[in-house]
Structure formats: structure tokens, C-alpha cells
Tab-separated table of C-alpha atoms in Angstrom:
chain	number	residue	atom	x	y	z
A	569	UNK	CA	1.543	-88.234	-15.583
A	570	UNK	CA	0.493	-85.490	-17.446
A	571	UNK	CA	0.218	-82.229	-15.239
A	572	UNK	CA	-3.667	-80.809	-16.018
A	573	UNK	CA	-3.874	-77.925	-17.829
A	574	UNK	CA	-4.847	-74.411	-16.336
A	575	UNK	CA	-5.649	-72.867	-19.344
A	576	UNK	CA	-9.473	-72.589	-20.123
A	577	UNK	CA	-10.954	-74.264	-23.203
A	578	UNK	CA	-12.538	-71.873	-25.071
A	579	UNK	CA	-15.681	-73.129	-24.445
A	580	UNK	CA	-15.082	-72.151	-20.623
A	581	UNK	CA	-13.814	-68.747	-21.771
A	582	UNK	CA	-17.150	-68.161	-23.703
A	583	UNK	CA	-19.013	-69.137	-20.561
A	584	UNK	CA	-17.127	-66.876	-18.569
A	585	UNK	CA	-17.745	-64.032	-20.881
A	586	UNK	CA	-21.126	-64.453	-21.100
A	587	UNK	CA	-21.460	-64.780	-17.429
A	588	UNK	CA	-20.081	-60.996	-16.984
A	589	UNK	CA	-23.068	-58.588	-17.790
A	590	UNK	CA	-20.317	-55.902	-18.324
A	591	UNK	CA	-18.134	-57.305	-20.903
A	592	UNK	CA	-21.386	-58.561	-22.762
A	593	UNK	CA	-22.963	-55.497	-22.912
A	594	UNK	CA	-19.889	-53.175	-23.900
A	595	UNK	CA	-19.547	-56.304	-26.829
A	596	UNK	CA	-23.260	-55.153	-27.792
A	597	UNK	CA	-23.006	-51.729	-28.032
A	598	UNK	CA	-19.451	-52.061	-29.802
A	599	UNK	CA	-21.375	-53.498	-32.324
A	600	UNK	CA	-24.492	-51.439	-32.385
A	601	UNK	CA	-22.363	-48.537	-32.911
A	602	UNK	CA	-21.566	-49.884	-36.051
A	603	UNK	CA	-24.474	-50.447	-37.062
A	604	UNK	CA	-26.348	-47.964	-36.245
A	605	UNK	CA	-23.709	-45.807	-37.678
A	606	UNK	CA	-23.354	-47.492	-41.330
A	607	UNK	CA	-26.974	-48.073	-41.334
A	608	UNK	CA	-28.848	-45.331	-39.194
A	609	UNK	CA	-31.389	-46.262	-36.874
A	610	UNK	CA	-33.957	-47.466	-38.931
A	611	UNK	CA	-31.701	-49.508	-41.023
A	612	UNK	CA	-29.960	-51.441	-38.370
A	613	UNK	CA	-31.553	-54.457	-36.761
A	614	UNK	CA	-31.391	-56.328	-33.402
A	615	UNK	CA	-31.205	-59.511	-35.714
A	616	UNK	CA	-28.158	-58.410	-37.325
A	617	UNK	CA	-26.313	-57.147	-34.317
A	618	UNK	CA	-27.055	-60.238	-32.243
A	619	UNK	CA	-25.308	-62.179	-34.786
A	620	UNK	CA	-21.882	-60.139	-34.682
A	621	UNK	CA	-21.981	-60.056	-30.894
A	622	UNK	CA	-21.444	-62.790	-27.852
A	623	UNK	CA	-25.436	-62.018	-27.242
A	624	UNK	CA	-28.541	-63.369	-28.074
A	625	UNK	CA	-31.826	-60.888	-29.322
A	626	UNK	CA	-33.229	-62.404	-26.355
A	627	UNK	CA	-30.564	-60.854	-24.153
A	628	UNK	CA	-30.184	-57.793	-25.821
A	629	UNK	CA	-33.665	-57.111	-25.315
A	630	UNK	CA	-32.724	-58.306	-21.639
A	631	UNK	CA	-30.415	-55.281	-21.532
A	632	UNK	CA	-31.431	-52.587	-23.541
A	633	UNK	CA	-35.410	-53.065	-23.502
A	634	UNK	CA	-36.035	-52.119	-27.449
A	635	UNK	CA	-34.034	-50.517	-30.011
A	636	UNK	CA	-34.602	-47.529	-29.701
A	637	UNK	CA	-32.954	-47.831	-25.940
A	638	UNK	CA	-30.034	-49.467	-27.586
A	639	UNK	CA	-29.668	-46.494	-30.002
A	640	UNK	CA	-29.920	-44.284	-26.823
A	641	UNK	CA	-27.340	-46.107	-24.566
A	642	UNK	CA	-24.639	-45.833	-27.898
A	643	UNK	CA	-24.953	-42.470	-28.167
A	644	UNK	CA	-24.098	-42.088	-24.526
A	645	UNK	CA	-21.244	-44.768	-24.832
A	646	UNK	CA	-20.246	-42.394	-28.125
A	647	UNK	CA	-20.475	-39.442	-26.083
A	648	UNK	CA	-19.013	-40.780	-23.209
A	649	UNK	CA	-15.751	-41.889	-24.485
A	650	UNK	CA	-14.580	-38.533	-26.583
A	651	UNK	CA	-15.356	-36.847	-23.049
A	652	UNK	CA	-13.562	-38.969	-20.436
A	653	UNK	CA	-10.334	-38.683	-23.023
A	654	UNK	CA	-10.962	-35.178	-22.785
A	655	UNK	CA	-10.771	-35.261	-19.124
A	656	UNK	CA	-7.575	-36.943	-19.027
A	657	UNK	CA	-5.932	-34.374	-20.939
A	658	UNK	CA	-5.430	-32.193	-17.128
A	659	UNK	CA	-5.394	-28.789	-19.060
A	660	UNK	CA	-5.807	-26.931	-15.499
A	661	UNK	CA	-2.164	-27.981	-14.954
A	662	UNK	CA	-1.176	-26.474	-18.419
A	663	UNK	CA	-0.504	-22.683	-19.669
A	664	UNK	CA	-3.803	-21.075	-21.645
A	665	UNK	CA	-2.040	-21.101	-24.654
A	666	UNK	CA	-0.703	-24.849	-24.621
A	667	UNK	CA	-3.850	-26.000	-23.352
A	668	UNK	CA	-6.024	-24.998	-25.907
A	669	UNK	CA	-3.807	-25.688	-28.561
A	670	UNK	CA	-3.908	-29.579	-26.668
A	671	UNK	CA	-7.560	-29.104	-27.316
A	672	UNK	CA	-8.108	-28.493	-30.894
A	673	UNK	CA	-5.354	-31.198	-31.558
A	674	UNK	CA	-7.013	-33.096	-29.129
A	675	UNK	CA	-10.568	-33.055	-31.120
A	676	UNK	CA	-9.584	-33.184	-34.615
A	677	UNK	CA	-7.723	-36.260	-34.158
A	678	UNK	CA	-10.374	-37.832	-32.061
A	679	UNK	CA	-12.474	-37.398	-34.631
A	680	UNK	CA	-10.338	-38.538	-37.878
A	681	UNK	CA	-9.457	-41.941	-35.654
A	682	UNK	CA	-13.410	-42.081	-35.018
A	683	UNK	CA	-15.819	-41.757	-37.704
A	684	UNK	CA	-18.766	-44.022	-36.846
A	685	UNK	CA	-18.719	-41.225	-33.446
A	686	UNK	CA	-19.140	-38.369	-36.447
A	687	UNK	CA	-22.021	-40.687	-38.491
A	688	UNK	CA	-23.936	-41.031	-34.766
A	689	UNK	CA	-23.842	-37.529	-34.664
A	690	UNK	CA	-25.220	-37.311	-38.200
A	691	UNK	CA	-27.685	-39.348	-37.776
A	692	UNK	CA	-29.116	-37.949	-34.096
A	693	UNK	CA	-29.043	-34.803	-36.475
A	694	UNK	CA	-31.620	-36.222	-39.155
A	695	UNK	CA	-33.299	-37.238	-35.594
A	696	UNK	CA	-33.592	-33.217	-34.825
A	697	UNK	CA	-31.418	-34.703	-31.344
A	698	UNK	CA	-34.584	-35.984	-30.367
A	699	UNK	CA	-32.979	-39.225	-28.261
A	700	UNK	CA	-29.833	-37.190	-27.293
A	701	UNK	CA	-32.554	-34.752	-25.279
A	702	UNK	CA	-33.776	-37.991	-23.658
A	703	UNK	CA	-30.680	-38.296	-22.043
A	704	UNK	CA	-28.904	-36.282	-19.350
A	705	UNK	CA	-25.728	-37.919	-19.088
A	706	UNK	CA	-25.059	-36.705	-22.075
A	707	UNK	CA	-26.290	-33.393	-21.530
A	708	UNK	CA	-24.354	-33.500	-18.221
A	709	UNK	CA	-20.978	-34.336	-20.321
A	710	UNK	CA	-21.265	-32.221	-22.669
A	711	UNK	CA	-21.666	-29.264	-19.618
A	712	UNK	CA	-18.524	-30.777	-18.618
A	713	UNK	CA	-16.692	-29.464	-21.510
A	714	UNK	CA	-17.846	-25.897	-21.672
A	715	UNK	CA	-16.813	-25.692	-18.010
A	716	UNK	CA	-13.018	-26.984	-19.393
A	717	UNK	CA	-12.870	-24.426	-21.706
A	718	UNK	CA	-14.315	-21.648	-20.284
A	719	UNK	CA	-11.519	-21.967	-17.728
A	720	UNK	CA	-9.176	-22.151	-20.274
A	721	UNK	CA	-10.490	-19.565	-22.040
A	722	UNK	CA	-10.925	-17.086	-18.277
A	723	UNK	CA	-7.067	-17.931	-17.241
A	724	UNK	CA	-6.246	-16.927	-20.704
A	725	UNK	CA	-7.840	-13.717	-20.539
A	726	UNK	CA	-6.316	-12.791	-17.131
A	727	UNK	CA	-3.399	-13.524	-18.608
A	728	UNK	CA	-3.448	-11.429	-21.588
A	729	UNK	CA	-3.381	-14.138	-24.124
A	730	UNK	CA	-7.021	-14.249	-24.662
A	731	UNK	CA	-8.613	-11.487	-26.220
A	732	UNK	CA	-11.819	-10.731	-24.499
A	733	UNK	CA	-15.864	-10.857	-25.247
A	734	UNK	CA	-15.525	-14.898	-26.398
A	735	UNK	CA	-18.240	-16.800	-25.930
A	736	UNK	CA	-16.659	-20.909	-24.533
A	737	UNK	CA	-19.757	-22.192	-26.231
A	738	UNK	CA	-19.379	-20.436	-29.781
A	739	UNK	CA	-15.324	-21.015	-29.330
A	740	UNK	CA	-16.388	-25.134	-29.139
A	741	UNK	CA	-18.864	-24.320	-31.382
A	742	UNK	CA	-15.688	-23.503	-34.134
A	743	UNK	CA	-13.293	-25.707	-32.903
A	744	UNK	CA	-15.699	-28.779	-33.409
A	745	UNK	CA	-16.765	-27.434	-36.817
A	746	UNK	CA	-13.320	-27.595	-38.053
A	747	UNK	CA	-12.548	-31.205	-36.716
A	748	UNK	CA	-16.079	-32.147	-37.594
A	749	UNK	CA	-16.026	-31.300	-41.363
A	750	UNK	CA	-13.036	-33.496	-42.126
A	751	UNK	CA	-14.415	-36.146	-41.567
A	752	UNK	CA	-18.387	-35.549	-42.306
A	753	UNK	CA	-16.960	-34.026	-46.068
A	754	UNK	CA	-13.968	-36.206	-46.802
A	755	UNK	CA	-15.023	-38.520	-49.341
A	756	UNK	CA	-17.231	-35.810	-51.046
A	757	UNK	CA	-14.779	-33.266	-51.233
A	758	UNK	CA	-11.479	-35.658	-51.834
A	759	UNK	CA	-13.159	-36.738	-54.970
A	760	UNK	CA	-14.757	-33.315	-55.755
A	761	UNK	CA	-11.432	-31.787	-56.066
A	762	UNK	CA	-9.274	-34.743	-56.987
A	763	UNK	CA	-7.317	-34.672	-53.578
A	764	UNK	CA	-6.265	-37.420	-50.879
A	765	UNK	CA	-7.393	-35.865	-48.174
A	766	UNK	CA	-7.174	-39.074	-45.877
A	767	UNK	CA	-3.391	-39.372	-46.881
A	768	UNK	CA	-1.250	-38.948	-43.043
A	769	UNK	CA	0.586	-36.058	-45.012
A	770	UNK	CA	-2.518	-33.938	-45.467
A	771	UNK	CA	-4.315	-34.740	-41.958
A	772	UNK	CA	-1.156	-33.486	-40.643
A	773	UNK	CA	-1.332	-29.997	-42.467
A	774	UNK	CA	-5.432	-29.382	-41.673
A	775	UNK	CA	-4.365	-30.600	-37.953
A	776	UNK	CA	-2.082	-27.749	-38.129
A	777	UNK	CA	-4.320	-25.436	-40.021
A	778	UNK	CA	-6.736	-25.851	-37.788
A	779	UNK	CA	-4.975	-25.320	-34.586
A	780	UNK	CA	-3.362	-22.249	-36.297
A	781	UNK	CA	-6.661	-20.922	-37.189
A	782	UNK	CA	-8.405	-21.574	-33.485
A	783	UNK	CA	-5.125	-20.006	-31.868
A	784	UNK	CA	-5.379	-16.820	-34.078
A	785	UNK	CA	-8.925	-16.435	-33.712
A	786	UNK	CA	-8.555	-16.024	-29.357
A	787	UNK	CA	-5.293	-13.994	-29.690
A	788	UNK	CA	-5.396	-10.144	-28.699
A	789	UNK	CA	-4.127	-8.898	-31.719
């Protein structure tokens, strides 16, 4: 006789996965961050993102209350995730020097690998950040990462590697500009000037441009 089978059916898997209220809702907002980032958030609708997820409209509405509220909670999720990798970078273990450099690698890689995280931002932009001051987790994040690099920034200083009179918020301020405008710009200014700026050869220079440029810009002398 035929031992039974322990692997699920994939009807049972389905079941299972719609039976955990955390896998079903990262699956929604997965989605609704693609949406909302192709399409903006009067373009996307619940319709369309129920079909491309696990979830019914019915349960997304269970979850997230309206659109809007869905719009909200993938901005956090947006938010959230660029953060927590920032966290796990430990740059209190690491010399000023090396751990902003870490930084600015850091960010304009995350943000090449991530464009629909630069569209959101776009698009809470058109929104004057009107939902993004609804919420203070991500106010509370984004605290979090002025705090990182203003003590990057003081240890440097004591240090002498630093020069002083920086202000941590203006020094994000440039080091998200740079990362920011590659990929915000890229398909406007690659065919503007007749240049692959996507190509792994030139990411790699304007990785290292911009690094070079942040590092300069701190330096004493």
C-alpha cells in the first residue's frame, strides 16, 4: 500500500495562506505598492489589486478600511523597509569615515534596486506629504535616521575627520538628493543625452561619484 502523502495539495496551501492574516496582508500591500506606484493614488483601484493578490475587495476592505488607508499603510511598509536595512548596517561599530561612506553606498543602491519606493515618494510629493503627516511611524523612522547620522557625523568631528558646523539633516538632505535623482531622472535624462545610464558599468561610476562627492563635502580640508 501506498504510503499517504504529506505534502499539501495546493488547494490546502491556499487555505493555509489565507488563514494567516500576516502573509495575506504583506501579499496586499506588495501589490498595492505597485500600483499605487505605476498608477498614483487616484489611478489605482481596490478592484485591480484584489485581482493580483490572494485577497478579496471584501477583505481588503477588512484590513485596510478604504483606500486611502491602504495608500497610508504602503507608504509605511515603503518607509519601513529602506529603514530597518539601514539599521542593520551597525555603523556605531564602524570608523566615521567607513561608516558614512557605508551610508551613501548604502542609499544609492537601495534606491536604484527600488524604484516603485522613489515613485511613492513622488507621488506623496504631488500629495504636498499630506498622508505621510498622518502617520508617525513614519515620522518616528525617519527620526531614527538623523539620530544615525548625526552620530556619525559627532564621532567624526571629535575625531578630526569631520569638518565642523554640518547640519545631519541638510547632510541627508544631499546624500538622498544624489541617490534620489538617479532614479527619479533616469529615463529623461538617458534619452536626453543619448546615454545608458541604467547600464551596471555606469551605476557603478555615479555610485562612486557620489560617495566621492558626499566624502569630500564633510572632510576638513
Amino acid at each position: 500500500m501506498t504510503a499517504p502523502s504529506t505534502k499539501a495539495s495546493p488547494p490546502a496551501a491556499r487555505r493555509r495562506r489565507k488563514n494567516n492574516p500576516e502573509s495575506v496582508r504583506a501579499d496586499i500591500l506588495a501589490v498595492a505598492t505597485r500600483e499605487f506606484s505605476e498608477k498614483g493614488l487616484s489611478g489605482a483601484r481596490i478592484d485591480e489589486i484584489a485581482e493580483k493578490t490572494r485577497a478579496s475587495k471584501r477583505m481588503i476592505y477588512y484590513y485596510f478600511n478604504d483606500k486611502e488607508t491602504l495608500y497610508l499603510h504602503t507608504l509605511e511598509a515603503a518607509y519601513q523597509k529602506v529603514r530597518l536595512q539601514e539599521a542593520e548596517l551597525d555603523l556605531d561599530h564602524l570608523a566615521p569615515l567607513e561608516a558614512l561612506s557605508r551610508l551613501v553606498r548604502f542609499t544609492f543602491c537601495h534606491h536604484a534596486k527600488n524604484p516603485d519606493f522613489i515613485r511613492l515618494v513622488m507621488i506623496e510629493n504631488i500629495h504636498h506629504g499630506r498622508f505621510l503627516a498622518q502617520s508617525e511611524l513614519i515620522q518616528s523612522l525617519n527620526a531614527g535616521v538623523i539620530d544615525v547620522l548625526t552620530n556619525v557625523y559627532s564621532r567624526g568631528v571629535e575625531e578630526g575627520c569631520f569638518r565642523e558646523g554640518l547640519d545631519p539633516r541638510e547632510l541627508h538632505w544631499l546624500i538622498s538628493a544624489l541617490s534620489f535623482f538617479n532614479v527619479s531622472n533616469q529615463h529623461t535624462f538617458s534619452r536626453i543625452f543619448d546615454w545608458h545610464q541604467a547600464a551596471p558599468e555606469n551605476q557603478q561610476k555615479l555610485e562612486d561619484h557620489v560617495t566621492d562627492m558626499v566624502m569630500r563635502y564633510v572632510r576638513p580640508d
